[in-house]
Tab-separated table of C-alpha atoms and ligand atoms in Angstrom:
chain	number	residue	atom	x	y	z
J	1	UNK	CA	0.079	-24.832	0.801
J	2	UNK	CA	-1.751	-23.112	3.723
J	3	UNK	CA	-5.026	-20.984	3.241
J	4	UNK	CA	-3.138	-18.052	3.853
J	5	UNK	CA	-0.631	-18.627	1.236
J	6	UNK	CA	-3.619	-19.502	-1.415
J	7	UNK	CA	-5.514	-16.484	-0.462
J	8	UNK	CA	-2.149	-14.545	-0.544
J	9	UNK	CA	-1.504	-15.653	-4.371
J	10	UNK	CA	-4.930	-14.955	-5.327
J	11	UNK	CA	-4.921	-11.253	-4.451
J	12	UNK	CA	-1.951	-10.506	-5.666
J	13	UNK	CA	-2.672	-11.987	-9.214
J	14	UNK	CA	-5.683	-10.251	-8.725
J	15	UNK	CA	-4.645	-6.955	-7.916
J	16	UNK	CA	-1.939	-7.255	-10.604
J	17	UNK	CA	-3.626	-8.172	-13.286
J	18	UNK	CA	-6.783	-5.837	-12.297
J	19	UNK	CA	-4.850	-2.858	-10.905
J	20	UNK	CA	-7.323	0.054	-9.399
J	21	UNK	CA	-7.381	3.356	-8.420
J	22	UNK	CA	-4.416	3.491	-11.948
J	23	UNK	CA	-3.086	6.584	-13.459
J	24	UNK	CA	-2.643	9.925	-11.740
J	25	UNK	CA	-4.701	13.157	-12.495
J	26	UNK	CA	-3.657	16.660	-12.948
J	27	UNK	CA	-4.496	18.453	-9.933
J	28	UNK	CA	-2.619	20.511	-7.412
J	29	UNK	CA	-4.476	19.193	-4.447
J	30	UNK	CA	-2.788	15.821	-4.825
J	31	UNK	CA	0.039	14.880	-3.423
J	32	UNK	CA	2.648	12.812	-4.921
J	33	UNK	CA	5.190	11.033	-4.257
J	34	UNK	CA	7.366	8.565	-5.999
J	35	UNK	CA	9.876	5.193	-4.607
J	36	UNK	CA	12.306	3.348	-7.015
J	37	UNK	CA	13.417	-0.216	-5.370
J	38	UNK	CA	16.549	-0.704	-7.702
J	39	UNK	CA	16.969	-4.157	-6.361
J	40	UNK	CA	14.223	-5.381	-7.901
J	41	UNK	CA	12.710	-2.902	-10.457
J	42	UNK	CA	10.208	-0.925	-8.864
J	43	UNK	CA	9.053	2.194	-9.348
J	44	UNK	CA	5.925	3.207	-8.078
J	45	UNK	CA	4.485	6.613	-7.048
J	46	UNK	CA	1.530	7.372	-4.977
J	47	UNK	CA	-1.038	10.502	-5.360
J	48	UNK	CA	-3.195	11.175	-2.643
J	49	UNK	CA	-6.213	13.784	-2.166
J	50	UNK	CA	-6.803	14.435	1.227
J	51	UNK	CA	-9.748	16.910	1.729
J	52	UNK	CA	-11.317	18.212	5.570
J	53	UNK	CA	-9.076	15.375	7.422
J	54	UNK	CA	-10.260	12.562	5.214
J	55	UNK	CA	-8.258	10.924	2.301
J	56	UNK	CA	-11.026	11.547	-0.531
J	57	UNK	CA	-8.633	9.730	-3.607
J	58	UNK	CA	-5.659	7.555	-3.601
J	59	UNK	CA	-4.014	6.768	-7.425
J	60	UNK	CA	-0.760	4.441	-8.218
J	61	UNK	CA	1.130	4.417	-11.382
J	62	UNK	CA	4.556	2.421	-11.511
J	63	UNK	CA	5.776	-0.947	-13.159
J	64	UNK	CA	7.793	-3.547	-11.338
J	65	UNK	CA	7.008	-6.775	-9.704
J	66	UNK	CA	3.908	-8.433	-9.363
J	67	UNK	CA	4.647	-7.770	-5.214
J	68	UNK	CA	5.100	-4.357	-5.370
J	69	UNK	CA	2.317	-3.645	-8.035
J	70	UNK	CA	-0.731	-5.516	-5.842
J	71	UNK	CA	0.339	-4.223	-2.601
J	72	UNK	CA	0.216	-0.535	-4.360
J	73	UNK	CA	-3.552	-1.414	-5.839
J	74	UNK	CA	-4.424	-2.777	-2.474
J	75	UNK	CA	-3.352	0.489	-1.152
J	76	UNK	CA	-5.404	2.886	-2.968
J	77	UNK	CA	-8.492	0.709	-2.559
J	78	UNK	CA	-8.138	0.735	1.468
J	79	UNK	CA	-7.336	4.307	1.992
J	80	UNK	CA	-9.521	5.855	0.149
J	81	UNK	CA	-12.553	7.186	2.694
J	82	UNK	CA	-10.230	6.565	5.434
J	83	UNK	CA	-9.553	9.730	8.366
J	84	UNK	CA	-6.032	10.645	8.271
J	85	UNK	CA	-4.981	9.062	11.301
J	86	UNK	CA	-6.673	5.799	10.169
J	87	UNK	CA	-4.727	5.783	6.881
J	88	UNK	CA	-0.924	6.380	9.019
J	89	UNK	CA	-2.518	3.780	11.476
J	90	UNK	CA	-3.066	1.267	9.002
J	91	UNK	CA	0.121	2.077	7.174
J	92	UNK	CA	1.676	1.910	10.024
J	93	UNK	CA	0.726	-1.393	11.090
J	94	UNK	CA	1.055	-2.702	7.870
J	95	UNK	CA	4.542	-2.144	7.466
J	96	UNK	CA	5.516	-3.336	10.597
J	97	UNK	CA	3.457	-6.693	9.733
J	98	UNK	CA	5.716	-7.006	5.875
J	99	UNK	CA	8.638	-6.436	7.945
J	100	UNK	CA	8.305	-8.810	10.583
J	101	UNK	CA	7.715	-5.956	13.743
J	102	UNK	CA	5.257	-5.812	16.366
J	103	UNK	CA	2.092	-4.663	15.198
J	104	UNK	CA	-1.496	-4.370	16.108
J	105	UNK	CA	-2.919	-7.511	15.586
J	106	UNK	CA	-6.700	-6.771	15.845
J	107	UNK	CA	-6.229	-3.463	13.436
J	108	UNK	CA	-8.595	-4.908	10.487
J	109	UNK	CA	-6.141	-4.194	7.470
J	110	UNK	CA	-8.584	-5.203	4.846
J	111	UNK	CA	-7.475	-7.130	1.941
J	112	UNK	CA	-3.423	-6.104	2.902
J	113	UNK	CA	-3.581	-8.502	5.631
J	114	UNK	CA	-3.018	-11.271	3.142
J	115	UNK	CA	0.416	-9.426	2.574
J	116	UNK	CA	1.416	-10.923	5.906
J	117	UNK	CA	2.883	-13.762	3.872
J	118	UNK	CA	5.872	-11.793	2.454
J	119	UNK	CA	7.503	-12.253	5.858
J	120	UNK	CA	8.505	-15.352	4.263
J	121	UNK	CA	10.790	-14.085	1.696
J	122	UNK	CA	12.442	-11.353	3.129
J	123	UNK	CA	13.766	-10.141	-0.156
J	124	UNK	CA	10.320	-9.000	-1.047
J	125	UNK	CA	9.565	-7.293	2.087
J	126	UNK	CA	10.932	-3.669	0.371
J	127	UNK	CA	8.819	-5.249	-2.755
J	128	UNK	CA	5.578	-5.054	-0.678
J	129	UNK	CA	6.700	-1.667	1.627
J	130	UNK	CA	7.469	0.961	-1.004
J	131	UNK	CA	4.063	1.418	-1.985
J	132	UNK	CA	2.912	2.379	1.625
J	133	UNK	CA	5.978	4.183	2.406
J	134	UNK	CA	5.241	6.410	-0.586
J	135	UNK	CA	1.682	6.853	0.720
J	136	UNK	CA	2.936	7.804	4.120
J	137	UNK	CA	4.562	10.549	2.225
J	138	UNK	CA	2.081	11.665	0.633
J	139	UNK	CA	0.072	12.142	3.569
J	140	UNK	CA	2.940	13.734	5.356
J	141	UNK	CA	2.098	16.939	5.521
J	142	UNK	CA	-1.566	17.065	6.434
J	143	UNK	CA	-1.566	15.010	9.264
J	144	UNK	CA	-0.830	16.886	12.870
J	145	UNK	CA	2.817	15.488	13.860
G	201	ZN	ZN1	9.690	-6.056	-6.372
């Protein structure tokens, strides 16, 4: 098994086991949005505060696979404190990455690079997307498109 694959394992069964940023709050400012993935189980939604142009708090509740539950807990721990435009820039590139697209190869995405491996298995690529499609939702509405 390559480095990569190690690593990959690692912070998944990290990030499932230890999930952050878990649980969503009661507040209007957030906001929320929520992905089933029937083929495998998942259900995860995404709250997001985004205050002056900068996301300020990022939360993930859900159950499914151990996939779709790390890449959600990764999530939350990279966006929060990003700009707007970093947060759809990372998302961006990150999905394109899971999915096997061009992408910007010398955007640092943090720990969810590791989530490169799921190009492997193509049947977890919606497994590892919903999560940061959900985000990109969330987000939506405050950025300037
Ligand atoms: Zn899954």
């Amino acid at each position: 098994m390559s480095e990569l694959d190690n690593l990959y394992r690692e912070v998944i069964m990290d990030h499932y086991k230890s999930p952050r940023n878990k649980g969503l709050v009661e507040d209007a400012e957030y906001k929320l949005f929520r992905i089933k993935n029937p083929s495998c189980g998942d259900d995860i939604t995404i709250q997001t505060k985004v205050e002056n142009g900068i996301v300020t708090d990022c939360r993930q509740i859900g159950h499914g696979c151990s996939i779709s539950m790390a890449s959600a807990s990764v999530l939350t721990e990279i966006m929060i404190g990003k700009t707007l435009e970093e947060a759809k820039n990372i998302a961006d590139n990150y999905l394109n990455m899971v999915s096997n697209k061009e992408f910007d190869t010398e955007l640092d995405l943090e720990e969810a690079a590791v989530f490169s491996g799921v190009r492997q298995f193509p049947a977890r690529i919606k497994c590892a997307s919903i999560a940061w499609v959900a985000f990109k939702d969330t987000i939506k509405g405050d950025s300037n498109e």
